[in-house]
Short mmCIF file of C-alpha atoms (C1' of nucleotides) in Angstrom, two decimals:
data_model
loop_
_atom_site.label_atom_id
_atom_site.label_comp_id
_atom_site.label_asym_id
_atom_site.label_seq_id
_atom_site.Cartn_x
_atom_site.Cartn_y
_atom_site.Cartn_z
CA MET A 127 99.19 61.46 98.70
CA LEU A 128 95.56 60.52 98.37
CA GLY A 129 96.51 57.21 100.04
CA VAL A 130 98.10 58.88 102.95
CA LEU A 131 95.04 61.04 103.45
CA LYS A 132 92.78 58.01 103.42
CA ASP A 133 94.99 56.07 105.76
CA ASP A 134 94.86 58.87 108.29
CA GLY A 135 91.14 58.91 108.30
CA TYR A 136 90.64 61.97 106.19
CA ARG A 137 88.28 62.07 103.25
CA VAL A 138 89.06 62.26 99.58
CA THR A 139 86.84 64.94 97.90
CA ALA A 140 86.74 66.66 94.53
CA PRO A 141 88.44 69.81 95.93
CA ARG A 142 91.23 67.89 97.49
CA ARG A 143 91.86 65.86 94.39
CA ALA A 144 92.03 69.10 92.36
CA LEU A 145 94.45 70.71 94.91
CA LEU A 146 96.72 67.75 95.06
CA ARG A 147 96.86 67.63 91.30
CA ALA A 148 97.73 71.38 91.09
CA LEU A 149 100.52 70.84 93.60
CA ALA A 150 101.80 67.84 91.65
CA GLU A 151 101.77 69.56 88.33
CA THR A 152 104.27 72.19 89.09
CA THR A 153 107.67 72.42 90.57
CA GLU A 154 107.20 76.01 91.72
CA PRO A 155 105.82 76.78 95.18
CA LEU A 156 102.25 78.01 94.71
CA SER A 157 100.49 80.75 96.74
CA VAL A 158 96.97 80.16 98.02
CA GLN A 159 95.73 82.54 95.42
CA GLU A 160 97.53 80.61 92.64
CA LEU A 161 96.18 77.35 93.95
CA HIS A 162 92.78 78.82 94.01
CA ALA A 163 93.08 79.91 90.39
CA GLN A 164 94.46 76.57 89.36
CA VAL A 165 91.50 74.62 90.72
CA ASN A 166 88.95 77.21 89.41
CA PRO A 167 89.96 77.65 85.72
CA ASP A 168 87.16 79.83 84.83
CA TYR A 169 86.50 81.69 87.96
CA LYS A 170 86.05 85.44 87.72
CA PRO A 171 85.66 87.55 90.95
CA GLY A 172 81.97 88.26 91.63
CA ASP A 173 80.89 85.60 89.14
CA GLU A 174 77.41 84.33 89.96
CA GLU A 175 77.66 81.56 87.46
CA SER A 176 80.52 79.61 88.92
CA GLU A 177 78.51 77.02 90.80
CA GLU A 178 81.47 74.72 91.04
CA GLU A 179 83.92 77.16 92.58
CA ILE A 180 86.19 75.83 95.21
CA ASN A 181 86.31 78.27 98.02
CA LEU A 182 89.45 80.15 99.02
CA VAL A 183 88.86 79.02 102.62
CA THR A 184 88.91 75.47 101.49
CA VAL A 185 92.32 76.03 99.81
CA TYR A 186 93.66 77.57 103.04
CA ARG A 187 92.29 74.67 105.18
CA PHE A 188 93.55 71.89 103.00
CA ALA A 189 96.94 73.54 102.57
CA ASN A 190 97.22 73.76 106.33
CA LEU A 191 96.23 70.18 106.69
CA LEU A 192 98.83 69.04 104.35
CA VAL A 193 101.49 71.04 106.19
CA GLU A 194 100.42 69.50 109.48
CA MET A 195 100.54 66.07 108.00
CA GLY A 196 103.99 66.74 106.69
CA LEU A 197 103.12 66.25 103.02
CA VAL A 198 103.61 69.83 102.03
CA ARG A 199 105.96 72.54 103.18
CA ARG A 200 105.30 76.23 103.48
CA VAL A 201 107.96 78.64 102.14
CA GLU A 202 108.11 82.40 101.86
CA PHE A 203 110.08 84.78 99.66
CA GLY A 204 109.34 88.09 101.26
CA GLN A 205 106.22 88.63 99.15
CA GLY A 206 103.79 89.12 102.04
CA TYR A 207 102.19 85.63 101.76
CA TYR A 208 103.19 82.01 101.95
CA ARG A 209 103.74 79.56 99.20
CA TYR A 210 103.29 75.84 99.34
CA GLU A 211 105.07 72.92 97.72
CA ARG A 212 105.16 69.18 98.23
CA GLU A 213 107.68 68.05 100.85
CA GLU A 214 110.84 66.51 99.76
CA SER A 215 109.54 63.19 101.02
CA GLN A 216 107.07 63.42 98.17
CA THR A 217 109.18 64.82 95.35
CA GLY A 218 112.69 63.63 95.63
CA PRO A 219 115.96 65.14 96.83
CA HIS A 220 116.59 68.06 99.01
CA HIS A 221 116.36 71.40 97.28
CA HIS A 222 116.11 75.12 97.69
CA HIS A 223 115.03 78.12 95.59
CA ILE A 224 116.41 80.89 93.43
CA VAL A 225 113.91 83.75 93.16
CA CYS A 226 114.07 86.33 90.38
CA ARG A 227 113.46 89.75 91.93
CA GLN A 228 112.16 91.06 88.62
CA CYS A 229 109.63 88.46 87.38
CA ASN A 230 109.27 86.57 90.60
CA ARG A 231 110.09 83.26 88.91
CA VAL A 232 111.21 80.55 91.28
CA GLU A 233 113.55 77.86 90.32
CA ASP A 234 114.74 74.80 92.31
CA PHE A 235 118.26 73.96 92.74
CA HIS A 236 119.99 71.04 94.42
CA GLY A 237 123.24 70.48 96.23
CA CYS A 238 123.19 73.08 98.97
CA ASP A 239 125.79 71.22 101.01
CA LEU A 240 125.34 72.59 104.41
CA GLN A 241 126.23 69.47 106.31
CA GLY A 242 129.56 70.87 107.42
CA LEU A 243 128.16 74.14 108.46
CA THR A 244 125.35 72.69 110.59
CA GLU A 245 127.69 70.25 112.30
CA ARG A 246 130.10 73.06 113.15
CA LEU A 247 127.28 75.18 114.47
CA GLU A 248 125.73 72.49 116.60
CA GLY A 249 129.15 72.33 118.28
CA ASP A 250 129.57 76.05 118.50
CA THR A 251 126.06 77.02 119.60
CA GLY A 252 124.65 74.01 121.37
CA PHE A 253 121.56 74.15 119.19
CA ARG A 254 120.10 70.96 117.82
CA ILE A 255 119.69 71.93 114.21
CA GLU A 256 116.66 70.19 112.57
CA ARG A 257 116.23 71.90 109.30
CA HIS A 258 117.26 74.89 107.28
CA GLN A 259 115.90 77.17 104.60
CA LEU A 260 118.03 78.90 101.93
CA GLU A 261 116.83 81.22 99.31
CA LEU A 262 118.95 82.92 96.59
CA TYR A 263 117.75 86.17 95.09
CA GLY A 264 118.86 87.67 91.88
CA VAL A 265 117.76 88.09 88.28
CA CYS A 266 116.97 85.33 85.94
CA PRO A 267 118.58 85.08 82.52
CA GLN A 268 115.43 86.20 80.74
CA CYS A 269 115.18 89.35 82.84
CA LEU A 270 118.84 89.93 82.39
CA GLU A 271 118.35 90.23 78.70
CA ASN A 272 115.08 91.98 78.94
CA PRO A 273 115.55 94.50 81.68
CA ALA A 274 112.19 95.75 83.02
CA PRO A 275 111.71 99.43 83.98
CA ASP A 276 113.64 100.27 87.08
CA THR A 277 111.83 98.77 90.06
CA ARG A 278 112.24 98.66 93.78
CA ARG A 279 110.58 96.70 96.44
CA THR A 280 108.07 98.51 98.53
CA SER A 281 107.78 97.81 102.19
CA GLY A 282 105.27 95.08 101.52
CA GLY A 283 107.58 93.24 99.31
CA ARG A 284 105.49 93.99 96.16
CA THR A 285 107.40 95.42 93.25
CA VAL A 286 106.25 98.70 91.91
CA ALA A 287 107.56 100.91 89.15
CA VAL A 288 109.55 103.91 90.19
CA GLU A 289 108.37 107.20 88.53
CA MET B 613 122.57 106.21 110.83
CA LEU B 614 121.17 109.62 111.88
CA GLY B 615 123.80 111.26 109.62
CA VAL B 616 122.71 109.23 106.60
CA LEU B 617 119.11 110.29 107.19
CA LYS B 618 120.11 113.94 107.38
CA ASP B 619 122.24 113.73 104.30
CA ASP B 620 119.41 112.33 102.34
CA GLY B 621 117.14 115.22 103.27
CA TYR B 622 115.21 113.35 105.89
CA ARG B 623 114.47 114.79 109.24
CA VAL B 624 115.70 113.67 112.57
CA THR B 625 112.86 113.44 115.14
CA ALA B 626 112.37 111.97 118.54
CA PRO B 627 110.55 108.86 117.33
CA ARG B 628 113.25 108.20 114.86
CA ARG B 629 116.02 108.58 117.35
CA ALA B 630 114.26 106.20 119.67
CA LEU B 631 113.71 103.67 116.93
CA LEU B 632 117.30 103.75 115.75
CA ARG B 633 118.37 103.31 119.38
CA ALA B 634 116.15 100.20 119.77
CA LEU B 635 117.61 98.74 116.56
CA ALA B 636 121.13 99.43 117.66
CA GLU B 637 120.65 98.05 121.18
CA THR B 638 119.95 94.48 120.19
CA THR B 639 121.50 91.86 117.87
CA GLU B 640 118.07 90.09 117.36
CA PRO B 641 115.81 91.14 114.48
CA LEU B 642 112.82 92.97 115.98
CA SER B 643 109.19 92.84 114.86
CA VAL B 644 107.27 95.93 114.48
CA GLN B 645 105.35 95.17 117.70
CA GLU B 646 108.61 94.68 119.53
CA LEU B 647 110.01 97.94 118.25
CA HIS B 648 106.81 99.64 119.27
CA ALA B 649 107.09 98.24 122.79
CA GLN B 650 110.84 99.17 122.99
CA VAL B 651 110.14 102.82 122.26
CA ASN B 652 107.03 102.98 124.40
CA PRO B 653 108.27 101.59 127.70
CA ASP B 654 105.15 102.17 129.75
CA TYR B 655 102.54 101.80 127.07
CA LYS B 656 99.41 99.75 127.87
CA PRO B 657 96.86 99.15 125.24
CA GLY B 658 93.96 101.54 125.65
CA ASP B 659 95.97 103.78 127.91
CA GLU B 660 94.57 107.31 127.86
CA GLU B 661 97.53 108.62 129.75
CA SER B 662 100.29 107.82 127.35
CA GLU B 663 100.54 111.17 125.76
CA GLU B 664 104.01 110.44 124.49
CA GLU B 665 103.20 107.30 122.67
CA ILE B 666 104.91 106.68 119.38
CA ASN B 667 102.25 105.35 117.02
CA LEU B 668 102.48 101.90 115.50
CA VAL B 669 102.05 103.45 112.07
CA THR B 670 105.11 105.51 112.64
CA VAL B 671 107.12 102.41 113.42
CA TYR B 672 105.83 100.73 110.20
CA ARG B 673 106.68 103.77 108.23
CA PHE B 674 110.08 104.39 109.56
CA ALA B 675 111.01 100.68 109.26
CA ASN B 676 110.09 100.84 105.61
CA LEU B 677 111.99 103.99 105.10
CA LEU B 678 115.03 102.34 106.51
CA VAL B 679 114.60 99.32 104.32
CA GLU B 680 114.26 101.43 101.25
CA MET B 681 117.46 103.38 102.22
CA GLY B 682 119.24 100.13 102.57
CA LEU B 683 120.10 100.71 106.26
CA VAL B 684 117.91 97.95 107.57
CA ARG B 685 116.92 94.59 106.24
CA ARG B 686 113.70 92.76 106.68
CA VAL B 687 113.79 89.05 107.50
CA GLU B 688 111.10 86.53 108.21
CA PHE B 689 111.04 83.32 110.11
CA GLY B 690 107.62 81.91 109.23
CA GLN B 691 105.96 83.63 112.11
CA GLY B 692 103.37 85.56 110.06
CA TYR B 693 105.13 88.90 110.34
CA TYR B 694 108.45 90.55 109.50
CA ARG B 695 111.44 91.36 111.61
CA TYR B 696 113.90 94.14 111.06
CA GLU B 697 117.63 94.38 111.78
CA ARG B 698 120.40 96.76 110.75
CA GLU B 699 121.97 95.91 107.43
CA GLU B 700 125.40 94.29 107.53
CA SER B 701 126.79 97.51 106.15
CA GLN B 702 125.96 98.95 109.51
CA THR B 703 126.80 96.19 111.88
CA GLY B 704 129.72 94.22 110.48
CA PRO B 705 130.28 90.96 108.81
CA HIS B 706 127.77 88.91 106.90
CA HIS B 707 125.59 86.65 109.11
CA HIS B 708 122.50 84.57 109.27
CA HIS B 709 120.16 83.25 111.95
CA ILE B 710 119.43 80.15 113.98
CA VAL B 711 115.85 80.11 115.29
CA CYS B 712 114.68 78.04 118.23
CA ARG B 713 111.27 76.54 117.39
CA GLN B 714 110.48 76.26 121.06
CA CYS B 715 111.30 79.60 122.47
CA ASN B 716 111.66 81.59 119.25
CA ARG B 717 115.11 82.83 120.33
CA VAL B 718 117.13 84.06 117.33
CA GLU B 719 120.91 83.80 117.34
CA ASP B 720 123.24 85.14 114.78
CA PHE B 721 126.00 82.97 113.19
CA HIS B 722 128.75 83.82 110.79
CA GLY B 723 130.66 82.03 108.18
CA CYS B 724 127.90 80.72 105.81
CA ASP B 725 130.37 80.13 103.02
CA LEU B 726 128.05 79.95 100.10
CA GLN B 727 130.60 81.57 97.65
CA GLY B 728 131.27 78.36 95.87
CA LEU B 729 127.58 77.41 95.65
CA THR B 730 126.45 80.69 94.16
CA GLU B 731 129.26 80.69 91.64
CA ARG B 732 128.34 77.20 90.54
CA LEU B 733 124.64 78.13 90.23
CA GLU B 734 125.31 81.33 88.35
CA GLY B 735 126.98 79.07 85.79
CA ASP B 736 124.33 76.38 85.85
CA THR B 737 121.23 78.59 85.79
CA GLY B 738 122.11 81.77 84.21
CA PHE B 739 120.86 83.76 87.09
CA ARG B 740 122.81 86.76 88.42
CA ILE B 741 122.68 86.06 92.12
CA GLU B 742 122.70 89.19 94.26
CA ARG B 743 122.03 88.00 97.80
CA HIS B 744 120.80 85.08 99.78
CA GLN B 745 118.95 84.23 102.95
CA LEU B 746 119.66 81.28 105.16
CA GLU B 747 117.84 80.29 108.26
CA LEU B 748 118.57 77.29 110.45
CA TYR B 749 115.74 75.93 112.63
CA GLY B 750 116.13 73.74 115.71
CA VAL B 751 116.11 73.78 119.40
CA CYS B 752 118.38 75.95 121.50
CA PRO B 753 120.47 74.47 124.41
CA GLN B 754 118.15 75.92 127.03
CA CYS B 755 115.06 74.40 125.54
CA LEU B 756 116.87 71.13 125.01
CA GLU B 757 117.42 70.85 128.72
CA ASN B 758 113.99 72.23 129.61
CA PRO B 759 111.66 70.79 127.15
CA ALA B 760 108.34 72.69 126.85
CA PRO B 761 104.98 70.92 126.71
CA ASP B 762 104.48 69.29 123.32
CA THR B 763 103.81 71.95 120.79
CA ARG B 764 103.12 72.15 117.12
CA ARG B 765 103.06 74.90 114.59
CA THR B 766 99.59 76.03 113.51
CA SER B 767 99.09 77.02 109.92
CA GLY B 768 99.76 80.63 110.86
CA GLY B 769 103.15 79.79 112.22
CA ARG B 770 102.13 80.57 115.77
CA THR B 771 102.89 77.99 118.31
CA VAL B 772 100.05 76.59 120.37
CA ALA B 773 99.84 73.97 123.00
CA VAL B 774 98.38 70.69 121.99
CA GLU B 775 95.59 69.37 124.23
"C1'" DG C 893 107.70 129.18 105.57
"C1'" DT C 894 107.62 124.78 103.70
"C1'" DA C 895 108.32 120.25 103.10
"C1'" DG C 896 108.93 116.14 105.75
"C1'" DT C 897 106.52 113.73 109.83
"C1'" DT C 898 103.15 112.14 112.97
"C1'" DG C 899 98.77 110.41 114.70
"C1'" DC C 900 94.22 108.89 114.06
"C1'" DA C 901 90.84 106.54 111.60
"C1'" DA C 902 89.81 103.77 108.03
"C1'" DA C 903 90.95 100.79 104.28
"C1'" DT C 904 93.58 96.54 102.39
"C1'" DT C 905 95.19 92.10 102.30
"C1'" DG C 906 96.24 87.57 103.98
"C1'" DT C 907 94.47 84.13 107.01
"C1'" DT C 908 91.47 82.01 110.43
"C1'" DT C 909 86.99 80.77 112.74
"C1'" DG C 910 81.89 79.71 113.76
"C1'" DC C 911 78.20 77.43 112.06
"C1'" DA C 912 74.82 75.16 109.28
"C1'" DA C 913 74.44 72.38 105.23
"C1'" DG C 914 76.56 68.65 102.42
"C1'" DC C 915 79.05 64.61 101.25
"C1'" DC C 916 82.41 60.63 101.75
"C1'" DT C 917 82.74 56.04 103.90
"C1'" DA D 1035 74.06 57.45 110.14
"C1'" DG D 1036 77.87 60.05 111.53
"C1'" DG D 1037 81.69 62.60 111.38
"C1'" DC D 1038 84.70 64.87 108.14
"C1'" DT D 1039 84.25 68.82 104.71
"C1'" DT D 1040 82.71 72.76 102.47
"C1'" DG D 1041 80.98 77.43 101.82
"C1'" DC D 1042 79.55 81.74 103.49
"C1'" DA D 1043 79.93 85.43 106.51
"C1'" DA D 1044 82.40 87.37 109.90
"C1'" DA D 1045 86.37 87.85 112.74
"C1'" DC D 1046 91.40 88.68 113.01
"C1'" DA D 1047 96.03 90.31 112.41
"C1'" DA D 1048 99.55 92.60 109.89
"C1'" DT D 1049 100.32 96.34 107.19
"C1'" DT D 1050 99.23 100.53 104.24
"C1'" DT D 1051 96.92 104.90 103.08
"C1'" DG D 1052 94.35 109.53 103.37
"C1'" DC D 1053 94.43 113.57 105.62
"C1'" DA D 1054 94.84 117.29 108.81
"C1'" DA D 1055 97.78 118.90 112.46
"C1'" DC D 1056 102.49 119.55 113.64
"C1'" DT D 1057 107.56 120.35 113.58
"C1'" DA D 1058 112.47 120.15 112.08
"C1'" DC D 1059 115.39 122.78 109.35
#
DNA sequence: GTAGTTGCAAATTGTTTGCAAGCCT
DNA sequence: AGGCTTGCAAACAATTTGCAACTAC
């Protein structure tokens, strides 16, 4: 993706290289905070030493740039913030996500097969349908075996223990 | 839904009645701002006169309560805020949404037919799948005929005109 | 009367913007 | 050199929380 950046007149810098690597090294969509942590391995909040820190703002700005360029897509799982992952043009076939509501793990899956549905709906509704987003929510095999203390989702989508 | 509230030991107040009415009167998922506007017909920001204003915080709190009670569900369309609509247990059959990326209109549709997919994936992944969320994005018939000035989505998901 | 509710102000959290300094090409 | 980038501080927007006053039951 460095090449695409360059070709479009954007510059290749150390922060951008690090961020692209972080995005390439995982299959899970990453939040800005996670990206920030990935590219700042030894960053501690309020740390005066970390000269080399890549700023959070830089992460936001570059993530947005990648989305505008169509290299990355933004997804959301009701957690109160966005997550970013490479576009399918960069990674391979069309996919969606299953999210574990207990540990928040996100897994990809393929074969959503919504062709028939979208065609039917274009006829029924008159919409031109351009894309779709599908998320499945449930409990992953690990959490099924290892049930956490009873939890519920607060309004913010964060999970908290119930007393 | 007033009955359910009462049965659970919650109180029925004027703001709550108004909010439930607003939710019942539309099929589109409403944002907190929209709910607030619905229940405060003649509210102008900074208006000293509006004695009877229902506070935004009250809207947030009640929306969250309804979600916790399972009477309302929270959906999101990448707009930077949540929207709320009555749960399917309250309104009828299972449905999803088509969103127009030009005018932001949201339309319901039925018959998503993901039974087969979820069963297959429960086998493949070991997840117990509890629910799913599907959004289709495109352009509605009105906007297809009446194309707006070229727009793009900013990082925040708000739509702005391109110079 | 008492616990559930509301409004107001203030705090939080996620994200964006203005601007001067710095760095890729 | 010159414009794209970065960092820092500050601004913004959505949402939550503390607390005293209020009200449904």
